[in-house]
């Protein structure tokens, strides 16, 4: 009688008794595992080319074609790089330092020009800055520069101020190209602040090699009212920050011409201006009432200034330089008779150089020319000596700020004035320009140097 075969018992019994071959294979597997552990590991990547992935071989990721594809004569293609999506209106994350600058701008500082726009700066511009990054960086850069210049902090803020300025300029240029269609231009280097800046031939701020003062410079416009207003506001903020930079006079003059172009474009599109007193004639009418009671100047330094300007005629070589000099003489001439005519002469000088042809404008901002350095130093010295113009401009803007100071809450600029520190932004230009005058021309620059020395001793000397 045949008994049934129990396969389970047979297999278990056979496995219970290990054969010599089985014992040998266990030792070999242990050795193989140890050898695999000793092998150097490599990190897997997901950025290799498609051919190496398909063939399951290691890709060295050489560019533009990897070694494997070159050897096999394949067309090497890599997957597209992953892109991080950023919402178009996303506001960058604020740090505590950013909040400090933003609060300083909100409570204690704003650009002087255009006149009479304190509420616009504190409300409309700050609201626009939430939607336009270039405007936000311009606000922070201006506030940082103002805070450092007026001694509102013990630490140096020049690095964050220039960082924000560079970002604002970069994004400002990008906004111009996205809103409008200008001609392609070579890239310019970002402005950097130096303890001892050297004179430059032109400004570092302009993105177009030939900025014009008419709206045709920007081509066919596709910008909205908010976008145009944000560009104009950022332009004035960058102009304001330029006044705190020793070598910022060229950027200031270039941005002034740029703001005129933007204003012309806004008018062409039929947009109402966000700011008041944008046009020179409006500023002149606003200042008329503030200069009514200001008496003419009868100071001995006026004679010294006239003598210094007379000496410049010996170094001015052409009609452009003589026209520049005539504007300065006209400003100083009216100081003895009518302070309001002084302001109209100052505005006339602004209108003159903003409307110059591009080549002539580039010449007068070329500060490698010693004659142009002398003309610029005399212009800035005149503006510093005519302190009543600055005081009248501040009266237009700072009524609410004055109330804060009367109530005991004094800003950084008020504290700096009490300590005798010169808080006038153009003072930094004067110091830098006087330093750039070479030894051969210093005899023509005695009066501007004298103005700088008086302000260095007493910030209120000309008040």
Short mmCIF file of C-alpha atoms in Angstrom, two decimals:
data_model
loop_
_atom_site.label_atom_id
_atom_site.label_comp_id
_atom_site.label_asym_id
_atom_site.label_seq_id
_atom_site.Cartn_x
_atom_site.Cartn_y
_atom_site.Cartn_z
CA UNK A 1 0.00 0.00 0.00
CA UNK A 2 1.40 3.28 -1.05
CA UNK A 3 1.49 6.04 1.52
CA UNK A 4 0.81 9.67 0.53
CA UNK A 5 3.82 11.90 0.19
CA UNK A 6 3.88 14.92 2.62
CA UNK A 7 5.81 17.59 0.80
CA UNK A 8 5.89 20.06 3.70
CA UNK A 9 7.56 17.61 6.06
CA UNK A 10 10.08 16.57 3.48
CA UNK A 11 11.11 20.13 2.66
CA UNK A 12 11.39 21.10 6.31
CA UNK A 13 13.46 18.07 7.16
CA UNK A 14 15.78 18.63 4.26
CA UNK A 15 16.26 22.26 5.19
CA UNK A 16 17.02 21.38 8.77
CA UNK A 17 20.17 19.55 7.70
CA UNK A 18 22.60 21.98 6.10
CA UNK A 19 24.79 20.69 3.31
CA UNK A 20 28.42 21.71 2.87
CA UNK A 21 27.45 23.71 -0.24
CA UNK A 22 24.83 25.69 1.72
CA UNK A 23 27.26 26.50 4.49
CA UNK A 24 29.82 27.73 1.95
CA UNK A 25 27.32 29.99 0.14
CA UNK A 26 26.44 31.82 3.44
CA UNK A 27 30.06 32.74 4.03
CA UNK A 28 30.40 33.98 0.43
CA UNK A 29 27.29 36.21 0.76
CA UNK A 30 28.70 37.80 3.92
CA UNK A 31 31.94 38.62 2.10
CA UNK A 32 30.04 40.08 -0.89
CA UNK A 33 27.94 42.28 1.43
CA UNK A 34 31.06 43.59 3.19
CA UNK A 35 32.72 44.27 -0.18
CA UNK A 36 29.65 46.25 -1.32
CA UNK A 37 29.76 48.33 1.84
CA UNK A 38 33.43 49.18 1.24
CA UNK A 39 32.69 50.38 -2.31
CA UNK A 40 32.66 54.26 -2.54
CA UNK A 41 29.14 55.55 -2.88
CA UNK A 42 28.03 58.18 -5.40
CA UNK A 43 25.20 60.68 -5.07
CA UNK A 44 22.37 60.25 -7.50
CA UNK A 45 21.36 63.32 -9.47
CA UNK A 46 18.24 64.09 -11.43
CA UNK A 47 19.79 66.67 -13.69
CA UNK A 48 21.56 64.38 -16.14
CA UNK A 49 20.81 64.39 -19.86
CA UNK A 50 17.95 62.37 -21.37
CA UNK A 51 20.19 59.93 -23.26
CA UNK A 52 22.15 58.89 -20.14
CA UNK A 53 18.90 58.42 -18.24
CA UNK A 54 17.48 56.24 -21.00
CA UNK A 55 20.67 54.16 -21.16
CA UNK A 56 20.87 54.00 -17.32
CA UNK A 57 24.46 55.19 -17.17
CA UNK A 58 26.19 57.84 -15.09
CA UNK A 59 26.03 61.32 -16.69
CA UNK A 60 28.96 63.64 -15.98
CA UNK A 61 26.73 66.62 -16.91
CA UNK A 62 29.32 68.45 -19.02
CA UNK A 63 27.96 71.43 -20.91
CA UNK A 64 26.85 71.91 -23.62
CA UNK A 65 27.12 68.13 -24.28
CA UNK A 66 28.16 65.36 -21.89
CA UNK A 67 31.06 63.00 -22.63
CA UNK A 68 28.83 59.95 -23.17
CA UNK A 69 26.75 61.67 -25.83
CA UNK A 70 29.81 63.05 -27.58
CA UNK A 71 31.40 59.60 -27.63
CA UNK A 72 28.21 57.95 -28.96
CA UNK A 73 27.48 60.88 -31.30
CA UNK A 74 24.08 61.55 -29.77
CA UNK A 75 22.40 64.90 -29.47
CA UNK A 76 22.73 65.81 -25.80
CA UNK A 77 19.68 67.44 -24.22
CA UNK A 78 19.12 68.36 -20.58
CA UNK A 79 15.81 68.85 -18.77
CA UNK A 80 14.76 72.47 -18.28
CA UNK A 81 15.75 74.01 -14.95
CA UNK A 82 12.96 74.20 -12.41
CA UNK A 83 11.55 77.69 -11.90
CA UNK A 84 10.22 79.08 -8.67
CA UNK A 85 6.90 80.86 -9.18
CA UNK A 86 6.62 84.26 -7.54
CA UNK A 87 3.38 86.17 -7.46
CA UNK A 88 3.70 89.39 -9.51
CA UNK A 89 2.49 91.63 -6.67
CA UNK A 90 4.29 89.82 -3.88
CA UNK A 91 5.94 92.24 -1.43
CA UNK A 92 9.38 91.13 -0.19
CA UNK A 93 9.63 90.11 3.42
CA UNK A 94 10.54 92.95 5.77
CA UNK A 95 13.32 92.77 8.31
CA UNK A 96 13.42 94.82 11.49
CA UNK A 97 15.88 97.19 9.82
CA UNK A 98 13.47 97.63 6.90
CA UNK A 99 10.70 98.46 9.35
CA UNK A 100 12.97 101.02 11.02
CA UNK A 101 13.61 102.77 7.70
CA UNK A 102 9.95 102.60 6.70
CA UNK A 103 8.91 104.17 10.00
CA UNK A 104 11.54 106.89 9.64
CA UNK A 105 10.17 107.78 6.21
CA UNK A 106 6.60 107.74 7.48
CA UNK A 107 7.24 109.96 10.50
CA UNK A 108 10.33 112.10 9.93
CA UNK A 109 11.56 112.45 6.35
CA UNK A 110 10.47 112.89 2.75
CA UNK A 111 11.98 114.51 -0.35
CA UNK A 112 11.80 118.30 -0.46
CA UNK A 113 10.87 118.33 -4.13
CA UNK A 114 8.33 118.56 -5.60
CA UNK A 115 7.13 121.23 -3.17
CA UNK A 116 4.04 120.86 -1.00
CA UNK A 117 3.47 117.10 -1.29
CA UNK A 118 3.91 115.91 2.28
CA UNK A 119 0.58 114.07 2.34
CA UNK A 120 1.24 112.47 -1.05
CA UNK A 121 4.56 111.05 0.17
CA UNK A 122 3.12 109.77 3.44
CA UNK A 123 0.00 108.16 1.99
CA UNK A 124 -0.25 107.77 -1.79
CA UNK A 125 3.39 106.89 -2.44
CA UNK A 126 3.58 104.40 0.42
CA UNK A 127 0.40 102.74 -0.84
CA UNK A 128 1.91 102.46 -4.32
CA UNK A 129 5.10 100.97 -2.86
CA UNK A 130 3.16 97.85 -1.83
CA UNK A 131 2.65 97.03 -5.53
CA UNK A 132 5.92 98.28 -7.07
CA UNK A 133 9.14 96.86 -5.69
CA UNK A 134 11.37 99.51 -7.26
CA UNK A 135 9.42 102.21 -5.41
CA UNK A 136 9.64 100.34 -2.11
CA UNK A 137 13.42 100.02 -2.38
CA UNK A 138 13.68 103.69 -3.33
CA UNK A 139 11.74 104.63 -0.17
CA UNK A 140 13.97 102.48 2.05
CA UNK A 141 17.17 103.74 0.42
CA UNK A 142 16.17 107.39 0.84
CA UNK A 143 15.17 106.84 4.49
CA UNK A 144 18.44 105.02 5.27
CA UNK A 145 20.51 107.82 3.70
CA UNK A 146 18.57 110.52 5.55
CA UNK A 147 18.84 108.66 8.85
CA UNK A 148 22.60 108.28 8.57
CA UNK A 149 23.19 111.85 7.35
CA UNK A 150 21.26 113.33 10.27
CA UNK A 151 22.92 111.17 12.90
CA UNK A 152 19.81 109.21 13.82
CA UNK A 153 21.81 106.07 14.60
CA UNK A 154 25.24 105.15 15.93
CA UNK A 155 25.93 102.54 13.27
CA UNK A 156 26.82 103.16 9.64
CA UNK A 157 23.90 102.78 7.26
CA UNK A 158 25.76 103.48 4.04
CA UNK A 159 25.83 99.81 3.04
CA UNK A 160 22.05 99.17 3.32
CA UNK A 161 21.34 102.60 1.82
CA UNK A 162 23.41 101.82 -1.27
CA UNK A 163 22.06 98.26 -1.45
CA UNK A 164 18.49 99.53 -1.58
CA UNK A 165 19.50 102.20 -4.10
CA UNK A 166 21.10 99.66 -6.44
CA UNK A 167 18.06 97.38 -6.23
CA UNK A 168 15.73 100.32 -6.87
CA UNK A 169 17.73 101.40 -9.94
CA UNK A 170 17.87 97.86 -11.30
CA UNK A 171 14.12 97.35 -10.91
CA UNK A 172 13.42 100.90 -12.14
CA UNK A 173 15.18 100.13 -15.41
CA UNK A 174 13.31 96.84 -15.70
CA UNK A 175 10.01 98.63 -15.13
CA UNK A 176 10.82 101.19 -17.83
CA UNK A 177 11.46 98.42 -20.36
CA UNK A 178 8.32 96.51 -19.35
CA UNK A 179 6.02 99.54 -19.39
CA UNK A 180 7.50 101.04 -22.54
CA UNK A 181 9.66 100.24 -25.53
CA UNK A 182 12.94 102.21 -25.49
CA UNK A 183 15.88 101.45 -27.73
CA UNK A 184 18.38 98.90 -26.50
CA UNK A 185 21.24 100.42 -24.53
CA UNK A 186 24.54 99.15 -23.14
CA UNK A 187 24.55 98.13 -19.51
CA UNK A 188 25.91 100.60 -16.96
CA UNK A 189 27.48 99.74 -13.64
CA UNK A 190 25.56 100.25 -10.43
CA UNK A 191 26.45 103.29 -8.33
CA UNK A 192 28.60 102.55 -5.31
CA UNK A 193 29.52 104.83 -2.49
CA UNK A 194 33.17 105.41 -1.68
CA UNK A 195 34.87 107.32 1.09
CA UNK A 196 36.99 109.12 -1.52
CA UNK A 197 35.01 109.05 -4.78
CA UNK A 198 36.74 110.01 -8.00
CA UNK A 199 35.23 112.36 -10.59
CA UNK A 200 33.32 110.63 -13.39
CA UNK A 201 32.56 111.66 -16.95
CA UNK A 202 28.85 110.86 -16.66
CA UNK A 203 26.24 109.51 -14.27
CA UNK A 204 25.84 105.82 -13.44
CA UNK A 205 22.10 106.09 -13.21
CA UNK A 206 20.89 106.49 -16.78
CA UNK A 207 19.91 103.34 -18.65
CA UNK A 208 19.69 105.11 -22.01
CA UNK A 209 22.89 106.55 -23.51
CA UNK A 210 20.97 109.58 -24.81
CA UNK A 211 18.08 110.46 -22.47
CA UNK A 212 15.87 113.15 -23.96
CA UNK A 213 13.49 115.55 -22.27
CA UNK A 214 10.54 114.76 -24.52
CA UNK A 215 8.08 111.88 -24.34
CA UNK A 216 9.29 110.31 -27.60
CA UNK A 217 12.37 109.01 -25.79
CA UNK A 218 10.28 106.23 -24.23
CA UNK A 219 8.61 105.04 -27.42
CA UNK A 220 5.09 103.61 -27.43
CA UNK A 221 3.86 103.69 -23.83
CA UNK A 222 1.87 100.85 -22.31
CA UNK A 223 1.95 102.02 -18.69
CA UNK A 224 -1.02 102.79 -16.45
CA UNK A 225 -1.54 105.78 -14.18
CA UNK A 226 -0.32 103.90 -11.09
CA UNK A 227 2.76 102.63 -12.90
CA UNK A 228 3.64 106.07 -14.22
CA UNK A 229 3.08 107.68 -10.82
CA UNK A 230 5.29 105.06 -9.17
CA UNK A 231 8.07 105.76 -11.69
CA UNK A 232 7.87 109.52 -11.09
CA UNK A 233 7.91 109.02 -7.29
CA UNK A 234 10.90 106.64 -7.47
CA UNK A 235 12.73 109.14 -9.68
CA UNK A 236 12.31 111.92 -7.09
CA UNK A 237 13.33 109.59 -4.26
CA UNK A 238 16.52 108.60 -6.08
CA UNK A 239 17.17 112.29 -6.76
CA UNK A 240 16.73 113.00 -3.06
CA UNK A 241 19.14 110.25 -2.06
CA UNK A 242 21.69 111.54 -4.60
CA UNK A 243 21.97 114.71 -2.52
CA UNK A 244 23.43 112.68 0.35
CA UNK A 245 26.17 111.17 -1.85
CA UNK A 246 29.39 113.11 -2.35
CA UNK A 247 29.59 112.10 -6.01
CA UNK A 248 25.83 112.18 -6.53
CA UNK A 249 25.55 115.50 -8.40
CA UNK A 250 25.76 113.78 -11.80
CA UNK A 251 23.06 111.26 -10.83
CA UNK A 252 20.91 114.11 -9.52
CA UNK A 253 21.14 116.07 -12.77
CA UNK A 254 20.51 112.99 -14.92
CA UNK A 255 17.49 111.97 -12.85
CA UNK A 256 16.13 115.50 -13.06
CA UNK A 257 16.13 115.23 -16.85
CA UNK A 258 14.56 111.77 -16.55
CA UNK A 259 11.74 113.05 -14.35
CA UNK A 260 10.99 115.70 -16.99
CA UNK A 261 10.67 112.92 -19.58
CA UNK A 262 8.30 110.96 -17.35
CA UNK A 263 6.19 114.05 -16.68
CA UNK A 264 5.92 114.67 -20.42
CA UNK A 265 4.84 111.08 -21.00
CA UNK A 266 2.17 111.29 -18.30
CA UNK A 267 0.82 114.48 -19.87
CA UNK A 268 0.78 112.87 -23.32
CA UNK A 269 -1.25 109.95 -21.99
CA UNK A 270 -3.71 112.32 -20.31
CA UNK A 271 -2.99 111.14 -16.76
CA UNK A 272 -3.55 113.65 -13.92
CA UNK A 273 -0.35 114.29 -11.92
CA UNK A 274 -0.02 112.57 -8.55
CA UNK A 275 2.15 115.43 -7.25
CA UNK A 276 1.49 119.13 -7.31
CA UNK A 277 4.09 121.75 -8.30
CA UNK A 278 5.77 119.42 -10.75
CA UNK A 279 6.30 122.13 -13.36
CA UNK A 280 8.80 124.95 -12.70
CA UNK A 281 6.14 127.65 -13.18
CA UNK A 282 3.99 126.04 -10.47
CA UNK A 283 6.92 125.92 -8.04
CA UNK A 284 7.69 129.59 -8.74
CA UNK A 285 4.12 130.60 -7.94
CA UNK A 286 4.12 128.54 -4.75
CA UNK A 287 7.39 130.08 -3.54
CA UNK A 288 6.27 133.63 -4.31
CA UNK A 289 4.21 133.95 -1.11
CA UNK A 290 6.90 132.31 1.05
CA UNK A 291 9.62 134.72 -0.13
CA UNK A 292 7.54 137.88 0.20
CA UNK A 293 8.89 138.89 3.60
CA UNK A 294 12.47 137.73 3.07
CA UNK A 295 14.74 140.80 2.79
CA UNK A 296 17.57 141.06 0.25
CA UNK A 297 21.02 140.02 1.39
CA UNK A 298 23.68 142.55 2.33
CA UNK A 299 26.59 140.37 3.24
CA UNK A 300 30.32 140.86 2.63
CA UNK A 301 30.63 137.35 1.24
CA UNK A 302 28.54 138.43 -1.79
CA UNK A 303 31.44 140.62 -2.95
CA UNK A 304 33.82 137.69 -2.54
CA UNK A 305 31.47 135.49 -4.54
CA UNK A 306 31.24 138.02 -7.37
CA UNK A 307 35.04 138.30 -7.50
CA UNK A 308 35.38 134.52 -7.61
CA UNK A 309 32.88 134.24 -10.49
CA UNK A 310 34.70 137.02 -12.33
CA UNK A 311 37.94 135.04 -12.10
CA UNK A 312 36.29 132.02 -13.73
CA UNK A 313 35.99 133.95 -16.99
CA UNK A 314 39.72 133.39 -17.50
CA UNK A 315 39.29 129.58 -17.60
CA UNK A 316 35.93 129.27 -19.41
CA UNK A 317 36.86 128.40 -22.97
CA UNK A 318 33.59 128.24 -24.94
CA UNK A 319 30.01 129.45 -25.10
CA UNK A 320 28.57 126.56 -23.06
CA UNK A 321 30.83 127.25 -20.09
CA UNK A 322 30.24 130.99 -20.33
CA UNK A 323 26.46 130.44 -20.38
CA UNK A 324 26.79 128.29 -17.23
CA UNK A 325 28.81 131.08 -15.60
CA UNK A 326 26.29 133.76 -16.65
CA UNK A 327 23.50 131.84 -14.89
CA UNK A 328 25.51 131.81 -11.65
CA UNK A 329 26.28 135.51 -11.93
CA UNK A 330 22.58 136.22 -12.43
CA UNK A 331 21.70 134.34 -9.21
CA UNK A 332 24.22 136.27 -7.16
CA UNK A 333 23.27 139.60 -8.76
CA UNK A 334 19.65 139.40 -7.52
CA UNK A 335 20.71 138.49 -3.97
CA UNK A 336 21.22 142.21 -3.24
CA UNK A 337 17.85 143.33 -4.61
CA UNK A 338 15.08 140.70 -4.64
CA UNK A 339 15.11 137.25 -3.01
CA UNK A 340 12.20 136.06 -5.17
CA UNK A 341 14.21 136.85 -8.31
CA UNK A 342 17.00 134.75 -6.83
CA UNK A 343 14.63 131.77 -6.85
CA UNK A 344 13.44 132.47 -10.41
CA UNK A 345 17.10 132.66 -11.48
CA UNK A 346 17.80 129.33 -9.78
CA UNK A 347 14.85 127.72 -11.58
CA UNK A 348 16.04 129.31 -14.82
CA UNK A 349 19.40 127.61 -14.36
CA UNK A 350 17.64 124.26 -13.80
CA UNK A 351 15.53 124.73 -16.92
CA UNK A 352 18.65 125.65 -18.90
CA UNK A 353 20.65 122.51 -18.21
CA UNK A 354 17.66 120.13 -18.29
CA UNK A 355 16.80 121.32 -21.82
CA UNK A 356 20.35 121.17 -23.20
CA UNK A 357 21.09 118.81 -26.10
CA UNK A 358 22.44 115.49 -24.94
CA UNK A 359 26.06 116.11 -25.97
CA UNK A 360 26.16 119.49 -24.21
CA UNK A 361 24.56 118.00 -21.10
CA UNK A 362 27.14 115.24 -21.02
CA UNK A 363 29.86 117.88 -21.17
CA UNK A 364 28.67 119.87 -18.15
CA UNK A 365 28.37 116.73 -15.99
CA UNK A 366 31.85 115.57 -17.04
CA UNK A 367 33.69 116.18 -13.80
CA UNK A 368 37.02 115.02 -15.16
CA UNK A 369 37.16 118.53 -16.68
CA UNK A 370 38.50 120.94 -14.05
CA UNK A 371 36.52 123.90 -15.44
CA UNK A 372 33.25 121.99 -14.98
CA UNK A 373 34.31 121.05 -11.45
CA UNK A 374 34.88 124.74 -10.68
CA UNK A 375 31.51 125.74 -12.15
CA UNK A 376 29.76 123.00 -10.18
CA UNK A 377 31.52 123.93 -6.92
CA UNK A 378 30.47 127.58 -7.31
CA UNK A 379 26.89 126.58 -8.11
CA UNK A 380 26.64 124.35 -5.03
CA UNK A 381 28.36 126.99 -2.86
CA UNK A 382 25.79 129.56 -4.04
CA UNK A 383 22.91 127.24 -3.15
CA UNK A 384 24.42 126.63 0.28
CA UNK A 385 24.88 130.36 0.90
CA UNK A 386 21.29 131.14 -0.20
CA UNK A 387 19.92 129.30 2.82
CA UNK A 388 16.67 131.29 2.74
CA UNK A 389 15.63 129.27 -0.32
CA UNK A 390 16.01 126.03 1.59
CA UNK A 391 14.11 127.44 4.58
CA UNK A 392 11.23 128.60 2.37
CA UNK A 393 11.06 125.18 0.68
CA UNK A 394 10.96 123.47 4.06
CA UNK A 395 8.13 125.76 5.16
CA UNK A 396 6.04 124.50 2.27
CA UNK A 397 6.59 120.88 3.26
CA UNK A 398 7.21 120.69 6.99
CA UNK A 399 4.25 122.32 8.78
CA UNK A 400 3.20 119.07 10.43
CA UNK A 401 6.81 118.17 11.19
CA UNK A 402 7.32 121.52 12.92
CA UNK A 403 4.35 120.80 15.20
CA UNK A 404 5.97 117.55 16.26
CA UNK A 405 9.17 119.38 17.16
CA UNK A 406 7.28 122.01 19.16
CA UNK A 407 5.55 119.30 21.15
CA UNK A 408 8.89 117.83 22.21
CA UNK A 409 9.18 115.03 19.63
CA UNK A 410 12.26 116.07 17.68
CA UNK A 411 13.43 114.27 14.61
CA UNK A 412 17.01 113.31 13.78
CA UNK A 413 17.52 116.38 11.57
CA UNK A 414 16.36 118.78 14.32
CA UNK A 415 18.71 117.17 16.83
CA UNK A 416 21.60 117.37 14.36
CA UNK A 417 20.97 121.10 13.79
CA UNK A 418 21.03 121.74 17.53
CA UNK A 419 24.40 120.00 17.75
CA UNK A 420 25.79 122.31 15.04
CA UNK A 421 26.02 119.63 12.35
CA UNK A 422 25.32 120.72 8.78
CA UNK A 423 22.25 118.80 7.64
CA UNK A 424 22.00 120.39 4.19
CA UNK A 425 22.18 117.55 1.61
CA UNK A 426 24.17 119.58 -0.95
CA UNK A 427 26.95 120.05 1.61
CA UNK A 428 28.24 116.58 0.71
CA UNK A 429 28.56 117.67 -2.92
CA UNK A 430 30.47 120.79 -1.93
CA UNK A 431 33.00 118.81 0.13
CA UNK A 432 33.54 116.32 -2.68
CA UNK A 433 33.80 118.94 -5.46
CA UNK A 434 36.29 121.02 -3.48
CA UNK A 435 38.40 117.90 -3.00
CA UNK A 436 38.40 117.23 -6.75
CA UNK A 437 39.87 120.63 -7.65
CA UNK A 438 43.52 120.12 -8.60
CA UNK A 439 46.32 122.23 -7.16
CA UNK A 440 46.66 124.23 -10.39
CA UNK A 441 43.03 125.41 -10.12
CA UNK A 442 42.70 125.91 -6.38
CA UNK A 443 43.26 129.67 -6.73
CA UNK A 444 39.94 129.81 -8.64
CA UNK A 445 38.14 127.85 -5.93
CA UNK A 446 38.89 129.96 -2.83
CA UNK A 447 35.32 131.14 -2.30
CA UNK A 448 33.59 127.69 -2.47
CA UNK A 449 36.23 126.36 -0.05
CA UNK A 450 35.51 129.28 2.27
CA UNK A 451 31.78 128.45 2.21
CA UNK A 452 32.56 124.84 3.11
CA UNK A 453 34.80 125.90 6.01
CA UNK A 454 32.15 128.23 7.45
CA UNK A 455 29.49 125.51 7.29
CA UNK A 456 31.88 123.04 8.88
CA UNK A 457 32.38 125.41 11.81
CA UNK A 458 28.77 126.56 12.14
CA UNK A 459 25.90 124.91 10.25
CA UNK A 460 23.76 128.05 10.79
CA UNK A 461 26.35 130.55 9.52
CA UNK A 462 24.33 131.64 6.45
CA UNK A 463 20.91 131.67 8.16
#
